[in-house]
PDB file of C-alpha atoms and ligand atoms in Angstrom:
ATOM      1  CA  MET C   1     114.375  90.477 100.511  1.00  0.00           C
ATOM      2  CA  SER C   2     115.551  93.747 101.414  1.00  0.00           C
ATOM      3  CA  ASP C   3     118.386  94.825 103.605  1.00  0.00           C
ATOM      4  CA  GLN C   4     115.996  97.603 104.917  1.00  0.00           C
ATOM      5  CA  PRO C   5     115.344  97.485 108.491  1.00  0.00           C
ATOM      6  CA  VAL C   6     111.812  99.063 108.025  1.00  0.00           C
ATOM      7  CA  LEU C   7     109.994  97.962 105.358  1.00  0.00           C
ATOM      8  CA  TYR C   8     106.890 100.173 104.113  1.00  0.00           C
ATOM      9  CA  SER C   9     104.231  99.117 101.705  1.00  0.00           C
ATOM     10  CA  VAL C  10     100.633  99.950 101.024  1.00  0.00           C
ATOM     11  CA  ASP C  11      97.458  97.867  99.847  1.00  0.00           C
ATOM     12  CA  ALA C  12      93.754  98.943  99.577  1.00  0.00           C
ATOM     13  CA  ALA C  13      93.991 101.817 102.262  1.00  0.00           C
ATOM     14  CA  VAL C  14      96.905  99.949 104.949  1.00  0.00           C
ATOM     15  CA  ALA C  15      99.980 100.719 105.472  1.00  0.00           C
ATOM     16  CA  THR C  16     102.011  98.093 106.814  1.00  0.00           C
ATOM     17  CA  ILE C  17     105.610  98.487 108.525  1.00  0.00           C
ATOM     18  CA  THR C  18     107.030  95.317 108.828  1.00  0.00           C
ATOM     19  CA  LEU C  19     110.314  95.385 111.216  1.00  0.00           C
ATOM     20  CA  ASN C  20     113.150  93.557 109.134  1.00  0.00           C
ATOM     21  CA  ARG C  21     116.344  92.399 110.724  1.00  0.00           C
ATOM     22  CA  PRO C  22     114.384  88.175 110.412  1.00  0.00           C
ATOM     23  CA  ASP C  23     118.228  86.799 111.703  1.00  0.00           C
ATOM     24  CA  VAL C  24     118.389  88.541 114.936  1.00  0.00           C
ATOM     25  CA  LEU C  25     114.338  87.123 115.292  1.00  0.00           C
ATOM     26  CA  ASN C  26     114.041  91.750 114.585  1.00  0.00           C
ATOM     27  CA  ALA C  27     115.428  93.152 117.819  1.00  0.00           C
ATOM     28  CA  LEU C  28     115.582  96.890 117.621  1.00  0.00           C
ATOM     29  CA  ASN C  29     118.741  98.902 117.569  1.00  0.00           C
ATOM     30  CA  PRO C  30     118.972 102.992 116.210  1.00  0.00           C
ATOM     31  CA  ALA C  31     118.302 102.314 112.345  1.00  0.00           C
ATOM     32  CA  LEU C  32     115.079 100.174 112.833  1.00  0.00           C
ATOM     33  CA  MET C  33     114.004 102.188 115.283  1.00  0.00           C
ATOM     34  CA  THR C  34     114.229 105.236 113.393  1.00  0.00           C
ATOM     35  CA  GLY C  35     112.999 103.390 109.836  1.00  0.00           C
ATOM     36  CA  LEU C  36     109.695 102.466 112.749  1.00  0.00           C
ATOM     37  CA  ARG C  37     109.490 105.845 112.773  1.00  0.00           C
ATOM     38  CA  GLU C  38     109.470 107.034 109.996  1.00  0.00           C
ATOM     39  CA  ALA C  39     107.157 104.458 108.745  1.00  0.00           C
ATOM     40  CA  VAL C  40     104.469 105.618 111.693  1.00  0.00           C
ATOM     41  CA  GLU C  41     104.148 109.047 110.677  1.00  0.00           C
ATOM     42  CA  ARG C  42     104.069 108.242 107.041  1.00  0.00           C
ATOM     43  CA  ALA C  43     101.093 106.244 107.314  1.00  0.00           C
ATOM     44  CA  ARG C  44     100.317 108.713 109.754  1.00  0.00           C
ATOM     45  CA  ASP C  45     100.477 111.232 107.045  1.00  0.00           C
ATOM     46  CA  ASP C  46      99.560 109.490 103.827  1.00  0.00           C
ATOM     47  CA  ALA C  47      95.641 110.626 103.479  1.00  0.00           C
ATOM     48  CA  SER C  48      95.048 107.346 101.489  1.00  0.00           C
ATOM     49  CA  VAL C  49      96.407 105.041 104.218  1.00  0.00           C
ATOM     50  CA  ARG C  50      92.540 104.583 106.990  1.00  0.00           C
ATOM     51  CA  ALA C  51      94.426 101.386 108.724  1.00  0.00           C
ATOM     52  CA  VAL C  52      97.819 100.299 110.032  1.00  0.00           C
ATOM     53  CA  ILE C  53      99.954  96.612 110.771  1.00  0.00           C
ATOM     54  CA  VAL C  54     103.208  95.776 112.335  1.00  0.00           C
ATOM     55  CA  THR C  55     104.362  93.071 112.536  1.00  0.00           C
ATOM     56  CA  GLY C  56     107.985  90.971 111.902  1.00  0.00           C
ATOM     57  CA  ALA C  57     109.681  89.658 109.357  1.00  0.00           C
ATOM     58  CA  GLY C  58     110.007  85.920 109.596  1.00  0.00           C
ATOM     59  CA  ARG C  59     109.841  83.874 112.766  1.00  0.00           C
ATOM     60  CA  GLY C  60     109.706  86.815 115.123  1.00  0.00           C
ATOM     61  CA  PHE C  61     107.908  89.374 115.964  1.00  0.00           C
ATOM     62  CA  SER C  62     110.674  90.821 117.842  1.00  0.00           C
ATOM     63  CA  ALA C  63     112.848  90.477 120.370  1.00  0.00           C
ATOM     64  CA  GLY C  64     113.696  93.840 121.857  1.00  0.00           C
ATOM     65  CA  ALA C  65     117.069  95.983 122.055  1.00  0.00           C
ATOM     66  CA  ASP C  66     119.317  94.355 120.471  1.00  0.00           C
ATOM     67  CA  LEU C  67     121.941  92.975 122.714  1.00  0.00           C
ATOM     68  CA  GLY C  68     124.813  92.105 120.387  1.00  0.00           C
ATOM     69  CA  ALA C  69     128.162  92.396 119.734  1.00  0.00           C
ATOM     70  CA  GLY C  70     127.204  95.900 117.613  1.00  0.00           C
ATOM     71  CA  ARG C  71     125.296  97.864 120.253  1.00  0.00           C
ATOM     72  CA  ASP C  72     126.688 101.120 121.783  1.00  0.00           C
ATOM     73  CA  SER C  73     127.730  99.877 124.697  1.00  0.00           C
ATOM     74  CA  THR C  74     128.996 102.906 126.131  1.00  0.00           C
ATOM     75  CA  ARG C  75     125.279 105.341 125.566  1.00  0.00           C
ATOM     76  CA  ASP C  76     123.242 106.136 128.910  1.00  0.00           C
ATOM     77  CA  SER C  77     120.575 103.658 128.450  1.00  0.00           C
ATOM     78  CA  ALA C  78     118.129 106.655 129.284  1.00  0.00           C
ATOM     79  CA  ASP C  79     119.701 108.550 126.526  1.00  0.00           C
ATOM     80  CA  THR C  80     118.632 105.991 123.678  1.00  0.00           C
ATOM     81  CA  LEU C  81     114.948 104.697 125.312  1.00  0.00           C
ATOM     82  CA  ARG C  82     114.484 109.009 125.022  1.00  0.00           C
ATOM     83  CA  GLN C  83     116.177 109.317 121.327  1.00  0.00           C
ATOM     84  CA  PHE C  84     115.039 106.028 119.549  1.00  0.00           C
ATOM     85  CA  TYR C  85     111.540 104.373 121.594  1.00  0.00           C
ATOM     86  CA  HIS C  86     110.047 107.391 123.352  1.00  0.00           C
ATOM     87  CA  PRO C  87     108.954 108.923 119.698  1.00  0.00           C
ATOM     88  CA  VAL C  88     107.890 105.873 118.127  1.00  0.00           C
ATOM     89  CA  ILE C  89     105.882 104.459 122.113  1.00  0.00           C
ATOM     90  CA  LEU C  90     103.747 108.010 122.021  1.00  0.00           C
ATOM     91  CA  ALA C  91     103.764 108.314 117.237  1.00  0.00           C
ATOM     92  CA  MET C  92     101.103 104.398 117.564  1.00  0.00           C
ATOM     93  CA  ARG C  93      99.772 105.792 120.098  1.00  0.00           C
ATOM     94  CA  GLU C  94      98.418 109.256 118.782  1.00  0.00           C
ATOM     95  CA  MET C  95      98.433 107.992 115.138  1.00  0.00           C
ATOM     96  CA  PRO C  96      94.872 109.096 113.919  1.00  0.00           C
ATOM     97  CA  LYS C  97      94.449 106.118 112.338  1.00  0.00           C
ATOM     98  CA  PRO C  98      94.085 102.362 113.992  1.00  0.00           C
ATOM     99  CA  ILE C  99      96.965  99.828 114.617  1.00  0.00           C
ATOM    100  CA  VAL C 100      96.696  96.067 114.639  1.00  0.00           C
ATOM    101  CA  SER C 101      99.726  95.040 115.866  1.00  0.00           C
ATOM    102  CA  ALA C 102     100.692  91.333 114.043  1.00  0.00           C
ATOM    103  CA  VAL C 103     102.571  89.618 116.880  1.00  0.00           C
ATOM    104  CA  ASN C 104     103.535  86.768 114.574  1.00  0.00           C
ATOM    105  CA  GLY C 105     106.012  85.101 116.690  1.00  0.00           C
ATOM    106  CA  VAL C 106     108.354  86.195 120.021  1.00  0.00           C
ATOM    107  CA  ALA C 107     107.474  89.508 120.887  1.00  0.00           C
ATOM    108  CA  ALA C 108     110.198  90.324 123.871  1.00  0.00           C
ATOM    109  CA  GLY C 109     111.261  93.224 126.140  1.00  0.00           C
ATOM    110  CA  ALA C 110     110.673  96.715 124.521  1.00  0.00           C
ATOM    111  CA  GLY C 111     109.556  94.370 121.508  1.00  0.00           C
ATOM    112  CA  MET C 112     106.141  93.246 123.356  1.00  0.00           C
ATOM    113  CA  SER C 113     106.389  96.666 124.182  1.00  0.00           C
ATOM    114  CA  ILE C 114     105.972  97.837 120.771  1.00  0.00           C
ATOM    115  CA  ALA C 115     103.093  95.356 120.146  1.00  0.00           C
ATOM    116  CA  LEU C 116     101.422  96.755 123.139  1.00  0.00           C
ATOM    117  CA  ALA C 117     101.248 100.279 121.981  1.00  0.00           C
ATOM    118  CA  GLY C 118      98.937  98.697 119.326  1.00  0.00           C
ATOM    119  CA  ASP C 119      95.386  99.467 118.676  1.00  0.00           C
ATOM    120  CA  ILE C 120      93.917  95.934 118.109  1.00  0.00           C
ATOM    121  CA  VAL C 121      95.768  92.653 119.177  1.00  0.00           C
ATOM    122  CA  LEU C 122      96.413  89.850 117.422  1.00  0.00           C
ATOM    123  CA  ALA C 123      98.584  86.868 117.931  1.00  0.00           C
ATOM    124  CA  ALA C 124      99.755  83.848 116.228  1.00  0.00           C
ATOM    125  CA  GLN C 125      99.118  80.894 117.949  1.00  0.00           C
ATOM    126  CA  SER C 126     102.940  80.046 117.987  1.00  0.00           C
ATOM    127  CA  ALA C 127     103.596  84.222 119.278  1.00  0.00           C
ATOM    128  CA  THR C 128     105.135  84.450 122.941  1.00  0.00           C
ATOM    129  CA  PHE C 129     105.367  87.031 124.897  1.00  0.00           C
ATOM    130  CA  LEU C 130     108.158  88.019 127.718  1.00  0.00           C
ATOM    131  CA  GLN C 131     109.511  90.473 129.711  1.00  0.00           C
ATOM    132  CA  ALA C 132     112.715  89.686 129.570  1.00  0.00           C
ATOM    133  CA  PHE C 133     113.853  92.585 131.100  1.00  0.00           C
ATOM    134  CA  SER C 134     114.318  91.695 134.165  1.00  0.00           C
ATOM    135  CA  LYS C 135     116.098  88.375 132.425  1.00  0.00           C
ATOM    136  CA  ILE C 136     119.249  90.911 132.242  1.00  0.00           C
ATOM    137  CA  GLY C 137     119.331  92.964 135.426  1.00  0.00           C
ATOM    138  CA  LEU C 138     117.122  95.869 133.524  1.00  0.00           C
ATOM    139  CA  VAL C 139     113.552  97.564 134.385  1.00  0.00           C
ATOM    140  CA  PRO C 140     110.530  97.070 131.755  1.00  0.00           C
ATOM    141  CA  ASP C 141     110.302  99.854 129.379  1.00  0.00           C
ATOM    142  CA  ALA C 142     108.602 101.634 126.356  1.00  0.00           C
ATOM    143  CA  GLY C 143     105.986 101.445 128.050  1.00  0.00           C
ATOM    144  CA  SER C 144     105.694  98.518 129.812  1.00  0.00           C
ATOM    145  CA  THR C 145     104.892  99.400 132.855  1.00  0.00           C
ATOM    146  CA  TRP C 146     101.741 101.687 131.885  1.00  0.00           C
ATOM    147  CA  PHE C 147     100.281  98.783 129.418  1.00  0.00           C
ATOM    148  CA  LEU C 148     100.256  96.303 131.778  1.00  0.00           C
ATOM    149  CA  PRO C 149      99.065  97.108 134.187  1.00  0.00           C
ATOM    150  CA  ARG C 150      95.764  98.494 132.714  1.00  0.00           C
ATOM    151  CA  TYR C 151      95.857  95.597 130.172  1.00  0.00           C
ATOM    152  CA  VAL C 152      96.113  92.915 132.333  1.00  0.00           C
ATOM    153  CA  GLY C 153      95.689  93.804 136.175  1.00  0.00           C
ATOM    154  CA  ASP C 154      98.405  94.282 138.538  1.00  0.00           C
ATOM    155  CA  VAL C 155      98.814  90.948 139.875  1.00  0.00           C
ATOM    156  CA  ARG C 156      99.450  90.185 136.355  1.00  0.00           C
ATOM    157  CA  ALA C 157     102.103  92.590 135.489  1.00  0.00           C
ATOM    158  CA  ARG C 158     104.090  92.570 137.973  1.00  0.00           C
ATOM    159  CA  ALA C 159     104.913  88.524 137.908  1.00  0.00           C
ATOM    160  CA  LEU C 160     104.997  89.225 134.236  1.00  0.00           C
ATOM    161  CA  ALA C 161     107.715  91.781 135.457  1.00  0.00           C
ATOM    162  CA  ILE C 162     109.329  90.416 138.177  1.00  0.00           C
ATOM    163  CA  LEU C 163     109.370  86.903 136.851  1.00  0.00           C
ATOM    164  CA  ALA C 164     109.882  86.811 132.501  1.00  0.00           C
ATOM    165  CA  ASP C 165     108.065  83.727 132.203  1.00  0.00           C
ATOM    166  CA  ARG C 166     107.375  83.067 128.318  1.00  0.00           C
ATOM    167  CA  ILE C 167     103.535  83.292 127.792  1.00  0.00           C
ATOM    168  CA  GLY C 168     101.824  81.407 124.791  1.00  0.00           C
ATOM    169  CA  ALA C 169      99.032  83.634 122.994  1.00  0.00           C
ATOM    170  CA  ASP C 170      96.399  81.457 124.664  1.00  0.00           C
ATOM    171  CA  GLU C 171      97.533  82.627 127.732  1.00  0.00           C
ATOM    172  CA  ALA C 172      97.461  86.136 126.704  1.00  0.00           C
ATOM    173  CA  HIS C 173      94.845  86.076 125.279  1.00  0.00           C
ATOM    174  CA  ARG C 174      93.478  84.880 128.645  1.00  0.00           C
ATOM    175  CA  TYR C 175      95.101  87.906 130.638  1.00  0.00           C
ATOM    176  CA  GLY C 176      94.059  90.503 128.306  1.00  0.00           C
ATOM    177  CA  MET C 177      96.261  92.343 126.674  1.00  0.00           C
ATOM    178  CA  VAL C 178      95.682  89.840 122.860  1.00  0.00           C
ATOM    179  CA  TRP C 179      91.813  90.312 121.025  1.00  0.00           C
ATOM    180  CA  LYS C 180      92.055  87.751 119.115  1.00  0.00           C
ATOM    181  CA  VAL C 181      94.645  84.496 118.372  1.00  0.00           C
ATOM    182  CA  TYR C 182      95.083  82.621 114.664  1.00  0.00           C
ATOM    183  CA  PRO C 183      96.289  79.304 113.691  1.00  0.00           C
ATOM    184  CA  ASP C 184      99.934  80.276 112.183  1.00  0.00           C
ATOM    185  CA  GLU C 185      98.737  78.863 109.044  1.00  0.00           C
ATOM    186  CA  THR C 186      96.286  81.717 108.398  1.00  0.00           C
ATOM    187  CA  PHE C 187      97.481  84.332 110.933  1.00  0.00           C
ATOM    188  CA  MET C 188      98.638  86.926 108.290  1.00  0.00           C
ATOM    189  CA  ALA C 189      95.769  86.951 105.688  1.00  0.00           C
ATOM    190  CA  GLU C 190      93.089  87.145 109.419  1.00  0.00           C
ATOM    191  CA  ALA C 191      95.849  90.623 110.637  1.00  0.00           C
ATOM    192  CA  ARG C 192      95.541  91.769 106.955  1.00  0.00           C
ATOM    193  CA  ALA C 193      90.792  91.191 106.812  1.00  0.00           C
ATOM    194  CA  MET C 194      91.224  92.898 110.330  1.00  0.00           C
ATOM    195  CA  ALA C 195      93.542  96.343 108.536  1.00  0.00           C
ATOM    196  CA  GLU C 196      91.233  96.109 105.801  1.00  0.00           C
ATOM    197  CA  ARG C 197      87.711  96.297 107.270  1.00  0.00           C
ATOM    198  CA  LEU C 198      89.175  99.393 109.783  1.00  0.00           C
ATOM    199  CA  ALA C 199      90.345 100.528 106.645  1.00  0.00           C
ATOM    200  CA  THR C 200      86.302 100.977 105.721  1.00  0.00           C
ATOM    201  CA  MET C 201      85.478 101.904 109.201  1.00  0.00           C
ATOM    202  CA  PRO C 202      84.823 105.899 109.938  1.00  0.00           C
ATOM    203  CA  THR C 203      88.708 107.112 110.232  1.00  0.00           C
ATOM    204  CA  ARG C 204      88.007 110.218 111.865  1.00  0.00           C
ATOM    205  CA  ALA C 205      85.507 108.534 114.945  1.00  0.00           C
ATOM    206  CA  TYR C 206      88.742 106.177 115.103  1.00  0.00           C
ATOM    207  CA  ALA C 207      91.080 108.943 115.417  1.00  0.00           C
ATOM    208  CA  LEU C 208      88.766 110.552 118.195  1.00  0.00           C
ATOM    209  CA  ILE C 209      88.442 106.665 119.986  1.00  0.00           C
ATOM    210  CA  LYS C 210      91.430 106.681 120.214  1.00  0.00           C
ATOM    211  CA  GLN C 211      91.631 109.902 122.199  1.00  0.00           C
ATOM    212  CA  ALA C 212      89.240 109.125 124.224  1.00  0.00           C
ATOM    213  CA  LEU C 213      90.814 106.643 125.425  1.00  0.00           C
ATOM    214  CA  ASN C 214      94.522 108.424 125.738  1.00  0.00           C
ATOM    215  CA  GLY C 215      94.393 109.271 129.033  1.00  0.00           C
ATOM    216  CA  THR C 216      91.421 108.148 130.054  1.00  0.00           C
ATOM    217  CA  HIS C 217      92.479 106.310 133.616  1.00  0.00           C
ATOM    218  CA  GLU C 218      93.954 109.971 134.832  1.00  0.00           C
ATOM    219  CA  ARG C 219      90.898 111.104 134.771  1.00  0.00           C
ATOM    220  CA  SER C 220      87.928 111.666 136.586  1.00  0.00           C
ATOM    221  CA  LEU C 221      84.438 109.820 135.331  1.00  0.00           C
ATOM    222  CA  ALA C 222      83.518 114.016 134.844  1.00  0.00           C
ATOM    223  CA  GLU C 223      86.337 114.971 133.217  1.00  0.00           C
ATOM    224  CA  GLN C 224      86.009 111.801 130.781  1.00  0.00           C
ATOM    225  CA  LEU C 225      82.094 113.144 130.353  1.00  0.00           C
ATOM    226  CA  GLU C 226      83.756 116.804 128.767  1.00  0.00           C
ATOM    227  CA  VAL C 227      86.539 114.629 127.483  1.00  0.00           C
ATOM    228  CA  GLU C 228      83.666 112.722 125.440  1.00  0.00           C
ATOM    229  CA  ALA C 229      81.518 115.284 124.492  1.00  0.00           C
ATOM    230  CA  ASP C 230      84.433 117.128 123.400  1.00  0.00           C
ATOM    231  CA  LEU C 231      84.727 114.585 120.708  1.00  0.00           C
ATOM    232  CA  GLN C 232      81.242 113.094 119.909  1.00  0.00           C
ATOM    233  CA  ARG C 233      81.031 117.052 118.561  1.00  0.00           C
ATOM    234  CA  GLU C 234      83.952 116.792 116.694  1.00  0.00           C
ATOM    235  CA  ALA C 235      82.618 112.971 115.610  1.00  0.00           C
ATOM    236  CA  GLY C 236      79.418 114.751 114.830  1.00  0.00           C
ATOM    237  CA  LYS C 237      81.092 117.128 112.055  1.00  0.00           C
ATOM    238  CA  THR C 238      81.743 114.252 110.432  1.00  0.00           C
ATOM    239  CA  ALA C 239      80.548 113.321 106.290  1.00  0.00           C
ATOM    240  CA  ASP C 240      80.615 109.370 107.328  1.00  0.00           C
ATOM    241  CA  PHE C 241      78.114 110.294 110.644  1.00  0.00           C
ATOM    242  CA  ARG C 242      75.933 111.219 107.978  1.00  0.00           C
ATOM    243  CA  GLU C 243      76.621 108.996 106.309  1.00  0.00           C
ATOM    244  CA  GLY C 244      76.346 106.413 108.783  1.00  0.00           C
ATOM    245  CA  VAL C 245      72.840 107.887 109.617  1.00  0.00           C
ATOM    246  CA  ALA C 246      71.938 107.673 105.780  1.00  0.00           C
ATOM    247  CA  ALA C 247      73.052 103.974 105.500  1.00  0.00           C
ATOM    248  CA  PHE C 248      70.962 103.066 108.704  1.00  0.00           C
ATOM    249  CA  ARG C 249      67.844 104.400 107.592  1.00  0.00           C
ATOM    250  CA  GLU C 250      67.767 103.499 104.446  1.00  0.00           C
ATOM    251  CA  LYS C 251      68.385 100.354 105.410  1.00  0.00           C
ATOM    252  CA  ARG C 252      72.011  99.523 103.488  1.00  0.00           C
ATOM    253  CA  ALA C 253      75.481  99.462 104.426  1.00  0.00           C
ATOM    254  CA  PRO C 254      77.608 102.710 105.375  1.00  0.00           C
ATOM    255  CA  ARG C 255      80.104 103.493 102.507  1.00  0.00           C
ATOM    256  CA  PHE C 256      82.640 105.702 104.781  1.00  0.00           C
ATOM    257  CA  GLU C 257      85.009 107.451 103.534  1.00  0.00           C
ATOM    258  CA  GLY C 258      87.200 108.690 106.345  1.00  0.00           C
ATOM    259  CA  ARG C 259      86.804 112.268 106.070  1.00  0.00           C
TER     260      ARG C 259
HETATM  261  C1  LHQ Z   1     118.894  88.443 119.458  1.00  0.00           C
HETATM  262  C2  LHQ Z   1     118.248  88.662 120.516  1.00  0.00           C
HETATM  263  C3  LHQ Z   1     118.251  90.190 120.530  1.00  0.00           C
HETATM  264  C4  LHQ Z   1     120.593  90.486 119.590  1.00  0.00           C
HETATM  265  C5  LHQ Z   1     117.870  86.783 120.413  1.00  0.00           C
HETATM  266  N1  LHQ Z   1     119.663  90.669 120.668  1.00  0.00           N
HETATM  267  N2  LHQ Z   1     120.038  88.693 118.579  1.00  0.00           N
HETATM  268  C6  LHQ Z   1     116.844  97.299 127.012  1.00  0.00           C
HETATM  269  C7  LHQ Z   1     117.915  98.357 127.010  1.00  0.00           C
HETATM  270  C8  LHQ Z   1     118.610  99.908 126.325  1.00  0.00           C
HETATM  271  C9  LHQ Z   1     117.471 100.304 125.907  1.00  0.00           C
HETATM  272  C10 LHQ Z   1     116.164  99.594 124.611  1.00  0.00           C
HETATM  273  O1  LHQ Z   1     115.661  99.038 125.580  1.00  0.00           O
HETATM  274  C11 LHQ Z   1     115.734  97.931 126.413  1.00  0.00           C
HETATM  275  C12 LHQ Z   1     114.490  97.000 126.385  1.00  0.00           C
HETATM  276  C13 LHQ Z   1     114.656  95.679 126.059  1.00  0.00           C
HETATM  277  O2  LHQ Z   1     114.607  95.125 125.159  1.00  0.00           O
HETATM  278  S1  LHQ Z   1     115.786  94.719 127.126  1.00  0.00           S
HETATM  279  C14 LHQ Z   1     115.531  93.869 126.508  1.00  0.00           C
HETATM  280  C15 LHQ Z   1     116.217  92.874 125.063  1.00  0.00           C
HETATM  281  N3  LHQ Z   1     115.451  91.843 124.393  1.00  0.00           N
HETATM  282  C16 LHQ Z   1     116.295  90.608 125.128  1.00  0.00           C
HETATM  283  O3  LHQ Z   1     117.172  89.619 126.675  1.00  0.00           O
HETATM  284  C17 LHQ Z   1     115.595  89.103 124.954  1.00  0.00           C
HETATM  285  C18 LHQ Z   1     116.796  87.971 124.705  1.00  0.00           C
HETATM  286  N4  LHQ Z   1     116.399  87.096 123.384  1.00  0.00           N
HETATM  287  C19 LHQ Z   1     115.984  85.853 124.114  1.00  0.00           C
HETATM  288  O4  LHQ Z   1     115.421  86.258 125.086  1.00  0.00           O
HETATM  289  C20 LHQ Z   1     115.646  85.367 123.254  1.00  0.00           C
HETATM  290  O5  LHQ Z   1     116.119  85.187 121.509  1.00  0.00           O
HETATM  291  C21 LHQ Z   1     114.185  84.889 122.619  1.00  0.00           C
HETATM  292  C22 LHQ Z   1     112.960  84.239 123.900  1.00  0.00           C
HETATM  293  C23 LHQ Z   1     113.534  85.629 122.163  1.00  0.00           C
HETATM  294  C24 LHQ Z   1     114.078  83.871 121.267  1.00  0.00           C
HETATM  295  O6  LHQ Z   1     114.396  82.939 121.571  1.00  0.00           O
HETATM  296  P1  LHQ Z   1     114.458  81.666 121.165  1.00  0.00           P
HETATM  297  O7  LHQ Z   1     113.137  81.408 119.878  1.00  0.00           O
HETATM  298  O8  LHQ Z   1     115.165  80.399 120.906  1.00  0.00           O
HETATM  299  O9  LHQ Z   1     115.447  82.113 119.936  1.00  0.00           O
HETATM  300  P2  LHQ Z   1     117.335  82.700 120.155  1.00  0.00           P
HETATM  301  O10 LHQ Z   1     117.358  82.273 121.011  1.00  0.00           O
HETATM  302  O11 LHQ Z   1     117.955  80.650 118.972  1.00  0.00           O
HETATM  303  O12 LHQ Z   1     117.027  83.371 118.827  1.00  0.00           O
HETATM  304  C25 LHQ Z   1     117.201  83.607 117.890  1.00  0.00           C
HETATM  305  C26 LHQ Z   1     119.398  84.628 116.412  1.00  0.00           C
HETATM  306  O13 LHQ Z   1     118.367  85.320 117.286  1.00  0.00           O
HETATM  307  C27 LHQ Z   1     120.041  84.090 117.812  1.00  0.00           C
HETATM  308  O14 LHQ Z   1     120.776  84.413 116.622  1.00  0.00           O
HETATM  309  P3  LHQ Z   1     121.806  83.011 116.416  1.00  0.00           P
HETATM  310  O15 LHQ Z   1     123.329  83.227 115.542  1.00  0.00           O
HETATM  311  O16 LHQ Z   1     122.273  81.961 117.598  1.00  0.00           O
HETATM  312  O17 LHQ Z   1     120.782  82.180 115.254  1.00  0.00           O
HETATM  313  C28 LHQ Z   1     119.820  85.104 118.668  1.00  0.00           C
HETATM  314  O18 LHQ Z   1     121.385  85.821 119.592  1.00  0.00           O
HETATM  315  C29 LHQ Z   1     119.519  85.969 118.243  1.00  0.00           C
HETATM  316  N5  LHQ Z   1     118.569  87.056 118.857  1.00  0.00           N
HETATM  317  N6  LHQ Z   1     117.563  88.411 120.787  1.00  0.00           N
HETATM  318  N7  LHQ Z   1     117.420  90.842 121.548  1.00  0.00           N
END
């Protein structure tokens, strides 16, 4: 196994980004967050990549910030967040390709925030989620206070943040923060199949869909209608739109090329 904190590979137009510190449940440190940022940017810039999977090596997705002895306790947390965490969360949201978060095991603290930053969040049956922050006297960060109220509503977001209870995949699914749960045995194959499916779809439209949904909660209906109209103009100019309509008329499956 490589000792790189983040692994990156591309197969069949799908980039797989693997958090790779399995001995510590992929706890996050500056080297891992830098690697994650670079991997996300690489997937963004590689025209052959049309979908991305983010997952964890070993039995965890990520246990959040590394609390081990090696961490630099003299460093201001806000500086660490701004330098290493915010660019990753923003790059994931702004990534013009769909991201599947394949939550293979525990997602805690900022590890849970990273999972929630994906577009389609899938969980293995044995995966767990916890807003570990308050257990060690911290506040949720890396976007959890933004994602959770929007995904699960205020009542659950507050309870999750305050109580820091560890919840299972089924509960996370019921709350609405996970799209689908799969048995552990087939989980990675299902996540891969989802990403491969996304990689055959109209990639430009996906980029525009992400743009439409990013920030929708901050806009009025009238403003959002304008955003939709502008983005639809762009989508309407793509080869994939022409192909989608042609395939519909010819009663055949479309062959989207992502442009
Ligand atoms: C770990 C960790 C870990 C190091 C397990 N670090 N080794 C804060 C500050 C500043 C800037 C950035 O952002 C943040 C945000 C945050 O993310 S704060 C939240 C930090 N994370 C946590 O508080 C979670 C701590 N971990 C746990 O509560 C448990 O380990 C969970 C619930 C994640 C998993 O429990 P188990 O499945 O029972 O596994 P375990 O506890 O036995 O852990 C396995 C190994 O991983 C163990 O090492 P060992 O050598 O004993 O086998 C742990 O020490 C290590 N590990 N989390 N965050």
